[in-house]
PDB file of C-alpha atoms in Angstrom:
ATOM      1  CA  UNK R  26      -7.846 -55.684  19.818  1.00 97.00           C
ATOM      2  CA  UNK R  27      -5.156 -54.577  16.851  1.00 96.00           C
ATOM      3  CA  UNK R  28      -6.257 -51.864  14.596  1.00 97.00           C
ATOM      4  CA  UNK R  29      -5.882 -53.150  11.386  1.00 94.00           C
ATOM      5  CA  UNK R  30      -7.727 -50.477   9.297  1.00 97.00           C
ATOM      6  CA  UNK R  31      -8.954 -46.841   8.994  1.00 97.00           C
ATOM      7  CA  UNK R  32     -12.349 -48.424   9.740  1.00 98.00           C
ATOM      8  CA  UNK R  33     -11.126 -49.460  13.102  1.00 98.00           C
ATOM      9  CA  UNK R  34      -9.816 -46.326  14.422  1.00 98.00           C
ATOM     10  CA  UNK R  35     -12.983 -44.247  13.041  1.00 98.00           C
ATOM     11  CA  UNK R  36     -14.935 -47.172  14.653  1.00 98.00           C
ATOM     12  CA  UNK R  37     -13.030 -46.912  17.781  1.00 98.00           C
ATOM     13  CA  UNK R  38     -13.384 -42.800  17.839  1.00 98.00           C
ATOM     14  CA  UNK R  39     -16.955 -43.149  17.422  1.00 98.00           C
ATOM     15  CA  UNK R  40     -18.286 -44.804  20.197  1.00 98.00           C
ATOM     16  CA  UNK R  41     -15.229 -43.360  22.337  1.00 98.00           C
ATOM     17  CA  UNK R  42     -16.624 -40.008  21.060  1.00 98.00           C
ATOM     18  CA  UNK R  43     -19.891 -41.178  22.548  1.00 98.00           C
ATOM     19  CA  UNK R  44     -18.665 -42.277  25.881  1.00 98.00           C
ATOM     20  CA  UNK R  45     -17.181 -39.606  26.526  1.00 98.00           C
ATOM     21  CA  UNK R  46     -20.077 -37.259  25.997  1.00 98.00           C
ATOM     22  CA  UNK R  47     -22.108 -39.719  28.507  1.00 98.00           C
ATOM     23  CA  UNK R  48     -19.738 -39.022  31.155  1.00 98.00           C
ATOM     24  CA  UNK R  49     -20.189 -35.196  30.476  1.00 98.00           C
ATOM     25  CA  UNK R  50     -23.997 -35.064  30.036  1.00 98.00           C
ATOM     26  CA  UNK R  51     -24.286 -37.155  33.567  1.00 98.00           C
ATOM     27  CA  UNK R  52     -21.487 -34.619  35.014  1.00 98.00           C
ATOM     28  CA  UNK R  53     -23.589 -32.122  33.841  1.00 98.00           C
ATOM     29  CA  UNK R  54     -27.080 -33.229  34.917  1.00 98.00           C
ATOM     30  CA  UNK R  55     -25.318 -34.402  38.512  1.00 98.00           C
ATOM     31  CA  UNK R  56     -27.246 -32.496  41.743  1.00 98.00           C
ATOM     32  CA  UNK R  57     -27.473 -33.039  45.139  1.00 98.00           C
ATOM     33  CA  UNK R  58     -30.705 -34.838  46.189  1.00 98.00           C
ATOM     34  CA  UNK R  59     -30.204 -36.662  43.326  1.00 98.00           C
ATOM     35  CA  UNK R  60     -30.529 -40.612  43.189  1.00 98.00           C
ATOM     36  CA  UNK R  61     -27.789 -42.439  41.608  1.00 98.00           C
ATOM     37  CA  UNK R  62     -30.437 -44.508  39.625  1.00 98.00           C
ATOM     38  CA  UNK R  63     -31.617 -41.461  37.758  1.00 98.00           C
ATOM     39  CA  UNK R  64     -28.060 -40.333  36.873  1.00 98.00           C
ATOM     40  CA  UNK R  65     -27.672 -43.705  35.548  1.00 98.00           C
ATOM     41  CA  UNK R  66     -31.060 -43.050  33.546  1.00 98.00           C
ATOM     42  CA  UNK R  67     -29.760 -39.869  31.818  1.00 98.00           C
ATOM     43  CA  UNK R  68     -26.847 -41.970  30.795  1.00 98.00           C
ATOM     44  CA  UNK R  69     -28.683 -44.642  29.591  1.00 98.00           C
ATOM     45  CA  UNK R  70     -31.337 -42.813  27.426  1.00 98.00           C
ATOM     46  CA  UNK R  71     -28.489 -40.643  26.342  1.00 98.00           C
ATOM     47  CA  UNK R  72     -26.406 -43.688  25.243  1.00 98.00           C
ATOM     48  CA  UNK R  73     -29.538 -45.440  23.568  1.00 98.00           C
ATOM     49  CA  UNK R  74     -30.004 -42.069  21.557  1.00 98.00           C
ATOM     50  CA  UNK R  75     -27.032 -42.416  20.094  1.00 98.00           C
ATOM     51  CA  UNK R  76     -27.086 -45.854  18.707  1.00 98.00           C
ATOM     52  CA  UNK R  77     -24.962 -47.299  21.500  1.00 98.00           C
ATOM     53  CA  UNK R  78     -25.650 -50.365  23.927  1.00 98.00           C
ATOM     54  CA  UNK R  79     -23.998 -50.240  28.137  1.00 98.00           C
ATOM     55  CA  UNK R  80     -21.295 -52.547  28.025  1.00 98.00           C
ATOM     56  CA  UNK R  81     -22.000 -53.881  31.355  1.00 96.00           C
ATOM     57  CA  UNK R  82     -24.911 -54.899  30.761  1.00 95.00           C
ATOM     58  CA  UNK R  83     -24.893 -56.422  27.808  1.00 95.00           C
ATOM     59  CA  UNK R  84     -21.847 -58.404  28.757  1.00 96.00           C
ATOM     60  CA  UNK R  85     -21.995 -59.013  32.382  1.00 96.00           C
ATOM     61  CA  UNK R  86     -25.111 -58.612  33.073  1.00 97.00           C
ATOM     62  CA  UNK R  87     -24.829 -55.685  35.265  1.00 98.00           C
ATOM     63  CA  UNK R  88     -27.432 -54.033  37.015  1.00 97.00           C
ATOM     64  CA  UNK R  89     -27.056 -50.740  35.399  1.00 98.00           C
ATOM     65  CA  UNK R  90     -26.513 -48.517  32.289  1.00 98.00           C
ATOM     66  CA  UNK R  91     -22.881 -47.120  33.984  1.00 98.00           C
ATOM     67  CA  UNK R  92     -21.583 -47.585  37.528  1.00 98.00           C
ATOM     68  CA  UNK R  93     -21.465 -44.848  39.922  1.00 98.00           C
ATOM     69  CA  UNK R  94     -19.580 -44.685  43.175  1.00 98.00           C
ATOM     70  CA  UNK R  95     -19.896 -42.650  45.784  1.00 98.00           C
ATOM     71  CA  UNK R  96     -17.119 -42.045  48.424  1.00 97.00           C
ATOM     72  CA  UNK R  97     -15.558 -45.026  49.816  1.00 96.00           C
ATOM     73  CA  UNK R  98     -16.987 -46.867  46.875  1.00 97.00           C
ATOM     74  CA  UNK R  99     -14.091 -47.030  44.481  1.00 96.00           C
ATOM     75  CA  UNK R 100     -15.462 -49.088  41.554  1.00 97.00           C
ATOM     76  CA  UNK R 101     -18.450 -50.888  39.737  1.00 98.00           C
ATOM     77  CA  UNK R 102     -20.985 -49.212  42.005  1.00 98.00           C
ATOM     78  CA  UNK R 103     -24.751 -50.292  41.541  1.00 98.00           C
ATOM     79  CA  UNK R 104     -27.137 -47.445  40.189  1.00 98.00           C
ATOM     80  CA  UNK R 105     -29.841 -47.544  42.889  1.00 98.00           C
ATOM     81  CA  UNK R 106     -31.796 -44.983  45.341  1.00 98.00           C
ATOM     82  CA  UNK R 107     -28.639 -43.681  47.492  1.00 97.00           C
ATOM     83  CA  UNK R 108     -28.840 -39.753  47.053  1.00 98.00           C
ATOM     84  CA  UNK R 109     -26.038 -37.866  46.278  1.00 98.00           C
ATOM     85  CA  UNK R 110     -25.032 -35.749  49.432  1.00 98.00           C
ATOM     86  CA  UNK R 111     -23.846 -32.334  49.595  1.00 98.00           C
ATOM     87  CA  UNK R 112     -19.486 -32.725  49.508  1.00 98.00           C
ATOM     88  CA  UNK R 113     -19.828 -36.016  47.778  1.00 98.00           C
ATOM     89  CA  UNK R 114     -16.818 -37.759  45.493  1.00 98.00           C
ATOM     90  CA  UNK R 115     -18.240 -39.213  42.506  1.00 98.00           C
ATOM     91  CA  UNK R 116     -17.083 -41.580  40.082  1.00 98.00           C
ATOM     92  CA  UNK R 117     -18.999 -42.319  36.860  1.00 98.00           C
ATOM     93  CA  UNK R 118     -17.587 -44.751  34.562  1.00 98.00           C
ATOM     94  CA  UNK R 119     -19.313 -45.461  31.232  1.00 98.00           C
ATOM     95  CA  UNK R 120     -18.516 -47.879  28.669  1.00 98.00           C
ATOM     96  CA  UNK R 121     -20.281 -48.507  25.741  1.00 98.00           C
ATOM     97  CA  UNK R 122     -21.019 -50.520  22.127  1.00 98.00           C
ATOM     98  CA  UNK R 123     -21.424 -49.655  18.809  1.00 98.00           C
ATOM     99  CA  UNK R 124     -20.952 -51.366  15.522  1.00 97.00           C
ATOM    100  CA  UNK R 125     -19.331 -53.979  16.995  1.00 98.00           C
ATOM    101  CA  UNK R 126     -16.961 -51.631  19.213  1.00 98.00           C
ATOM    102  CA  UNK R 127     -15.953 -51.156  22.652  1.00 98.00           C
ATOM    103  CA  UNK R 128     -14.628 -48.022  24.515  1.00 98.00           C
ATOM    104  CA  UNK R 129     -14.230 -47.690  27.977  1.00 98.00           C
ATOM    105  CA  UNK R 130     -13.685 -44.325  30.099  1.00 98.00           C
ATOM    106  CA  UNK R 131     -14.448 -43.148  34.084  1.00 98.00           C
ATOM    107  CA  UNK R 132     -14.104 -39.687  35.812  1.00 98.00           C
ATOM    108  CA  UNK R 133     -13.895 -38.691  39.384  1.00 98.00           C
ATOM    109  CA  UNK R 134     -15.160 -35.543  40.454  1.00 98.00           C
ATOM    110  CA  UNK R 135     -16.579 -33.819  43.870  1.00 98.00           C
ATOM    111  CA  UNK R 136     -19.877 -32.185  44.448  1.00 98.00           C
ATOM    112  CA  UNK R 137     -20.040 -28.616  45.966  1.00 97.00           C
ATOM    113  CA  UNK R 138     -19.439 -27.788  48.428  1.00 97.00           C
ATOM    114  CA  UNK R 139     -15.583 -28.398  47.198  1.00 96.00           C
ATOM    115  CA  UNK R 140     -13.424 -30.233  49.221  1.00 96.00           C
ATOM    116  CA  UNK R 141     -10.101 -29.089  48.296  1.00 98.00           C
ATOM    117  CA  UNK R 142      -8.378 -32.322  49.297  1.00 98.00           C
ATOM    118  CA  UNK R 143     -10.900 -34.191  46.971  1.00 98.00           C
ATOM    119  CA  UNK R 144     -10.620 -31.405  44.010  1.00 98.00           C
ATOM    120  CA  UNK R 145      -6.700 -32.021  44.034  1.00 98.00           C
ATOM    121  CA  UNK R 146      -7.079 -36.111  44.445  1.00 98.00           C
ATOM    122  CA  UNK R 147      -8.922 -36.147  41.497  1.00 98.00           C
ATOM    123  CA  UNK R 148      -6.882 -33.738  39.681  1.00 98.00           C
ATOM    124  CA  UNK R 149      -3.891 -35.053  40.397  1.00 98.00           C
ATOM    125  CA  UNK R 150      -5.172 -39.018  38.935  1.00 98.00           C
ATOM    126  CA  UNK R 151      -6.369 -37.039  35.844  1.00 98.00           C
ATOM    127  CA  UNK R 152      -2.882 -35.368  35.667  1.00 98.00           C
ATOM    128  CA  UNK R 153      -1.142 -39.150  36.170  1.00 98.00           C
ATOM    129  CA  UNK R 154      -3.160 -40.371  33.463  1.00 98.00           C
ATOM    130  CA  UNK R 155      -2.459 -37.866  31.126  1.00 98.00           C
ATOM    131  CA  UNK R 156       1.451 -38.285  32.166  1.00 98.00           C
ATOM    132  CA  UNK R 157       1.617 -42.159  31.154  1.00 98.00           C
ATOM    133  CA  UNK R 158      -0.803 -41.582  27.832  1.00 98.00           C
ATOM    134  CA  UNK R 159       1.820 -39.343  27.042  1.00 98.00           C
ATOM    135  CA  UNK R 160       4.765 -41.544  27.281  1.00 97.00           C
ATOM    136  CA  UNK R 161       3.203 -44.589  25.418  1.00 98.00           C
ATOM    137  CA  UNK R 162       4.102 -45.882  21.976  1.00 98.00           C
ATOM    138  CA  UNK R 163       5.155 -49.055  19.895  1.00 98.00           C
ATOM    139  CA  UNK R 164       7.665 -51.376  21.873  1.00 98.00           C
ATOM    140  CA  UNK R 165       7.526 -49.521  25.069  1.00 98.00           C
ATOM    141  CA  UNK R 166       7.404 -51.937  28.133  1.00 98.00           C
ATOM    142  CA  UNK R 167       3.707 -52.676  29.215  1.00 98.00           C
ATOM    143  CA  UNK R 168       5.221 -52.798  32.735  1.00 98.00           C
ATOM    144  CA  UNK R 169       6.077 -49.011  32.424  1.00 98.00           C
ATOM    145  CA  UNK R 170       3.094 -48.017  32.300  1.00 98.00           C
ATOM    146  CA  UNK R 171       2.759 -49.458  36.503  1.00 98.00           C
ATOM    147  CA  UNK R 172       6.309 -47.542  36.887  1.00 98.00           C
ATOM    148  CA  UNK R 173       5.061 -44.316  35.723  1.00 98.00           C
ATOM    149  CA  UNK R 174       1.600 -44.815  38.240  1.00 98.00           C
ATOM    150  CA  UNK R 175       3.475 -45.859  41.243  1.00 97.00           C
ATOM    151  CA  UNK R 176       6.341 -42.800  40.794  1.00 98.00           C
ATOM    152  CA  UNK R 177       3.881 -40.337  40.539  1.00 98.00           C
ATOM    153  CA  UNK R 178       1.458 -41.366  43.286  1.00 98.00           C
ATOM    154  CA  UNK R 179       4.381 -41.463  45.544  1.00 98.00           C
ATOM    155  CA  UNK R 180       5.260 -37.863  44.227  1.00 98.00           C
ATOM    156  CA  UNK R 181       1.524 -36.510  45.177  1.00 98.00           C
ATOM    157  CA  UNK R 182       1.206 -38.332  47.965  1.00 98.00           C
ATOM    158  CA  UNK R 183      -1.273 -40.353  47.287  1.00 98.00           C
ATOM    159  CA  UNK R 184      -1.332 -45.024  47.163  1.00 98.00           C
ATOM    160  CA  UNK R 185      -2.207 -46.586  44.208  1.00 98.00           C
ATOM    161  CA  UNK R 186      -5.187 -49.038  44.376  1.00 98.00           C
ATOM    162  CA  UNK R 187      -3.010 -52.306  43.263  1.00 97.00           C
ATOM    163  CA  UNK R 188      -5.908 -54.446  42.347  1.00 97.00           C
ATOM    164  CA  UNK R 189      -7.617 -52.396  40.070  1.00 97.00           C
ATOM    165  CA  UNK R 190      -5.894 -52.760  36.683  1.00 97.00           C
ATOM    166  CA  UNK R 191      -5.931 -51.331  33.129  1.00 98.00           C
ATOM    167  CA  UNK R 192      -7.232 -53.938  30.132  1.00 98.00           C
ATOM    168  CA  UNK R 193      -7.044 -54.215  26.310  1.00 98.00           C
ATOM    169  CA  UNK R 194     -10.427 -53.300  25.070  1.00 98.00           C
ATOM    170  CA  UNK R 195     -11.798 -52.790  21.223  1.00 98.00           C
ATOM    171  CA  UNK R 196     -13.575 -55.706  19.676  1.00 97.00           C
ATOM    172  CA  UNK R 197     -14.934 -57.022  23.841  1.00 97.00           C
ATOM    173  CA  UNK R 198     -15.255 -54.604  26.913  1.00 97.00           C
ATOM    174  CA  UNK R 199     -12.490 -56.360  28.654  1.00 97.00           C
ATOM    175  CA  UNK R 200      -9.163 -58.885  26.356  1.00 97.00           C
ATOM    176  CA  UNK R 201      -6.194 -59.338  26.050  1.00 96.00           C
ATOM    177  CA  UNK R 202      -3.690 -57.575  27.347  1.00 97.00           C
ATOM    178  CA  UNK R 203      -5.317 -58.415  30.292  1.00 94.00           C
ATOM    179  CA  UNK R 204      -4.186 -56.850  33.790  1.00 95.00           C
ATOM    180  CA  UNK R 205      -1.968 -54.298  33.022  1.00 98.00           C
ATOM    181  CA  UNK R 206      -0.621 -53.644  36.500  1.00 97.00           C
ATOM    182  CA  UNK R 207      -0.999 -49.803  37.977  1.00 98.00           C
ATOM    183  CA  UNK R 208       2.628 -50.484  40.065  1.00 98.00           C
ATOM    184  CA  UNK R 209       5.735 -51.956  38.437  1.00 97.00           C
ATOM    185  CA  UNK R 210       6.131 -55.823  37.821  1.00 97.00           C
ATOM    186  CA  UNK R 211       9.697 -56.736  36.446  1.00 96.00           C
ATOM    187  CA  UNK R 212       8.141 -60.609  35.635  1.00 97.00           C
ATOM    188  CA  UNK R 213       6.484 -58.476  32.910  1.00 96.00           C
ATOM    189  CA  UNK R 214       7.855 -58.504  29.863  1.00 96.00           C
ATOM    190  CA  UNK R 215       5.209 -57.642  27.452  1.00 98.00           C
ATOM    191  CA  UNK R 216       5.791 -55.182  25.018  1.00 98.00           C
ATOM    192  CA  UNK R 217       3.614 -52.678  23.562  1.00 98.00           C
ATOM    193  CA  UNK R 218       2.408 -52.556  19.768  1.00 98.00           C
ATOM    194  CA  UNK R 219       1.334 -50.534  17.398  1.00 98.00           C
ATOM    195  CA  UNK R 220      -2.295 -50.704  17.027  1.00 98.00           C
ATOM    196  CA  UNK R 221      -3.233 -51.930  20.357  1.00 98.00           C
ATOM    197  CA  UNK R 222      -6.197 -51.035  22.041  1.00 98.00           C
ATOM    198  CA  UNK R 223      -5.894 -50.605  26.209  1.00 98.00           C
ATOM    199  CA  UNK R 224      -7.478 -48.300  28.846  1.00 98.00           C
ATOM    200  CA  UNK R 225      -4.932 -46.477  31.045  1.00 98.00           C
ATOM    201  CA  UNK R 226      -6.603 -46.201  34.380  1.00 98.00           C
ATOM    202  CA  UNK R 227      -4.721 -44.895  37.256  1.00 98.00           C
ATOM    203  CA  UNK R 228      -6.781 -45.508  40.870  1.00 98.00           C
ATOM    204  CA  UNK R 229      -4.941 -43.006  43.424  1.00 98.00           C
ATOM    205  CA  UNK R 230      -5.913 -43.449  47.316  1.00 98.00           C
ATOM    206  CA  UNK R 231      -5.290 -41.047  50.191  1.00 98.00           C
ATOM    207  CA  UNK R 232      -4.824 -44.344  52.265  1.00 97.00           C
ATOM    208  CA  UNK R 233      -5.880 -48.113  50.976  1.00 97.00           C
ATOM    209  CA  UNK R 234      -3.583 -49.668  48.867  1.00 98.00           C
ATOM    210  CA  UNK R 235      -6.319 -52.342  47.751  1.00 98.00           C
ATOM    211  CA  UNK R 236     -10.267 -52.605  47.328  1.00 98.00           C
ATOM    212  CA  UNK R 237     -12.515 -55.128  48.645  1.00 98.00           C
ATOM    213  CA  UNK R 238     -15.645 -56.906  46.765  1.00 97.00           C
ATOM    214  CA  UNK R 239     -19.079 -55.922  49.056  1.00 97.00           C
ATOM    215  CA  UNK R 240     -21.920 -58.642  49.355  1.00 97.00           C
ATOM    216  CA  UNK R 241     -23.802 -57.253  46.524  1.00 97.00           C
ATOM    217  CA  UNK R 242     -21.332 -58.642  44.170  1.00 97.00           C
ATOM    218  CA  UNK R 243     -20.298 -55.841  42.110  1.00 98.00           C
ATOM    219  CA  UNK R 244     -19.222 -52.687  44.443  1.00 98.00           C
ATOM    220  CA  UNK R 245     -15.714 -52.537  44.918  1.00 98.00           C
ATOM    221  CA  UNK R 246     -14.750 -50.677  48.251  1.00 98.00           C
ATOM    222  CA  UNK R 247     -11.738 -49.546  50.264  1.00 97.00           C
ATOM    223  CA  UNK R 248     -11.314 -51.195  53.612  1.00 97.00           C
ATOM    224  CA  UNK R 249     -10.899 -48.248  55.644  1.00 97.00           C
ATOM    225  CA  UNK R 250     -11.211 -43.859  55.639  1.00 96.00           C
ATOM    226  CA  UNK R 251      -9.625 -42.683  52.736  1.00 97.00           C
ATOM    227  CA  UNK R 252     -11.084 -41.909  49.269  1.00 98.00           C
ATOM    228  CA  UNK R 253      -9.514 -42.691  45.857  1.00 98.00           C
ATOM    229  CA  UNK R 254     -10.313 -41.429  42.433  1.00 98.00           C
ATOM    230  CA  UNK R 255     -10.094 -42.838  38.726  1.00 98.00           C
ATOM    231  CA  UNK R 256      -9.469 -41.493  35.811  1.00 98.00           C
ATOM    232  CA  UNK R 257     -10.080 -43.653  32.673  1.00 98.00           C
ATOM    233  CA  UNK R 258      -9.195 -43.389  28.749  1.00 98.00           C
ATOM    234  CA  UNK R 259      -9.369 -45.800  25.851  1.00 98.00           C
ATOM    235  CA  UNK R 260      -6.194 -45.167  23.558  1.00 98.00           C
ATOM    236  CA  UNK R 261      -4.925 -46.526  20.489  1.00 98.00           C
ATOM    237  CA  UNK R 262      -1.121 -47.239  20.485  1.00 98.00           C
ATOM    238  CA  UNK R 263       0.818 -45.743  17.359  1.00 98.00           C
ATOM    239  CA  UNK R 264       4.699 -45.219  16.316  1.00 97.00           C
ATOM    240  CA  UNK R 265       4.112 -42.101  18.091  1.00 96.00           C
ATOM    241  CA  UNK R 266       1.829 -39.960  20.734  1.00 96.00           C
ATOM    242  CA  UNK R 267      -1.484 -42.211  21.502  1.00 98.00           C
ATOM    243  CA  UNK R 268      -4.515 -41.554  19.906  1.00 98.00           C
ATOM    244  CA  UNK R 269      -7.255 -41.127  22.416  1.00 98.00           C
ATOM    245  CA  UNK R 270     -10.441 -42.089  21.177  1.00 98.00           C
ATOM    246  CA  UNK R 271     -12.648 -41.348  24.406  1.00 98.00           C
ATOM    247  CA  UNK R 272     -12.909 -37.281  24.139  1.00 98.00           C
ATOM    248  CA  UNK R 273     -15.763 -35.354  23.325  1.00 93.00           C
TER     249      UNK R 273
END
């Protein structure tokens, strides 16, 4: 979507203000022994209590308040009765409705005891992230935004997942601009503009380059050893410095 009023953005901020404290209150409440079907649960009931509907669900029919993915699972992981093991990388990604709007966010994180491969991994996305957020504004190059991913994976280390892609959100969990590419495309010449709604989420791999769909439909998994981490935001573009709308 395009912002076109104050409503919007406070619109926007409120369910991203929301999301955001899902992700936090499941962090929180996260334990080893745990199922990933009563994480999901805690983010569900906290979601419901405050006025806001899983995106998902509602609009794909997923089987699931959030997705959670464990290890080699990358993406769009199905709540369920796998227990979360001692060492474990995480990845919770919550997105959400209310009063007609969308935000979108996800968050990568291990479980004692700390891997320090895994703690930098997912440090180093979040740091990525934070990197392109911070160069974004009206009439910069939507094909930057892939630039800025692929240089600084390169600089860490680290592969980015190429088939994972960030999305205009806002007014539907996923529109236009659709597949915003996490590695440069010079065929792209779309521009950014002010008002625009998009995620920015970088997927950083110690190995794959690319995920693979499993039989169940939904879980999105690397094809060999490595992990990879995500971190999501929803932002709205401006003449300046982004807002981001899912904090907490």
């Amino acid at each position: 979507m395009t912002v076109g009023s104050q409503k919007d953005i406070d619109g926007l901020k409120e369910i991203g203000k929301i999301v955001a404290m899902t992700i936090r209150e499941m962090k929180r409440h996260a334990r080893v022994g745990m199922t990933t079907l009563e994480l999901d649960e805690i983010g569900g009931q906290f979601l419901e209590k405050h006025g806001a509907v899983p995106a998902p669900k509602t609009t794909y029919n997923f089987p699931g308040n959030t997705c959670i993915s464990i290890n080699r699972e990358i993406a769009h992981g199905i709540p369920g009765n796998r227990k979360i093991q001692p060492g474990d990388l995480l990845n919770i990604d919550v997105s959400a409705e209310r009063g007609g709007y969308f935000a979108d966010a996800g968050h990568s994180f291990p479980m004692p005891p700390y891997n320090p491969s895994l703690t930098r991994l997912c440090q180093y996305t979040h740091n990525t992230m934070m990197k392109v957020i911070s160069s974004l504004k009206h009439g910069v190059k939507m094909n930057e935004i892939g630039r800025m991913i692929q240089i600084e994976a390169e600089k860490g280390g680290y592969t980015v997942i190429q088939n994972l892609c960030s999305h205009g959100v806002g007014k539907s969990l996923h529109e236009a601009p659709k597949e915003i590419l996490p590695v440069y495309n010079k065929h792209d010449k779309r521009v950014l503009k002010e008002g625009m709604v998009i995620t920015i989420e970088p997927f950083l791999s110690t190995g794959a380059g690319y995920v693979v769909e499993q039989s169940d439909g939904w879980t999105l998994c690397v094809p060999d050893d490595s992990f990879a981490a995500q971190q999501e935001h929803t932002i709205i573009i401006t003449k300046h410095q982004p807002i981001i709308v899912t904090v907490a």
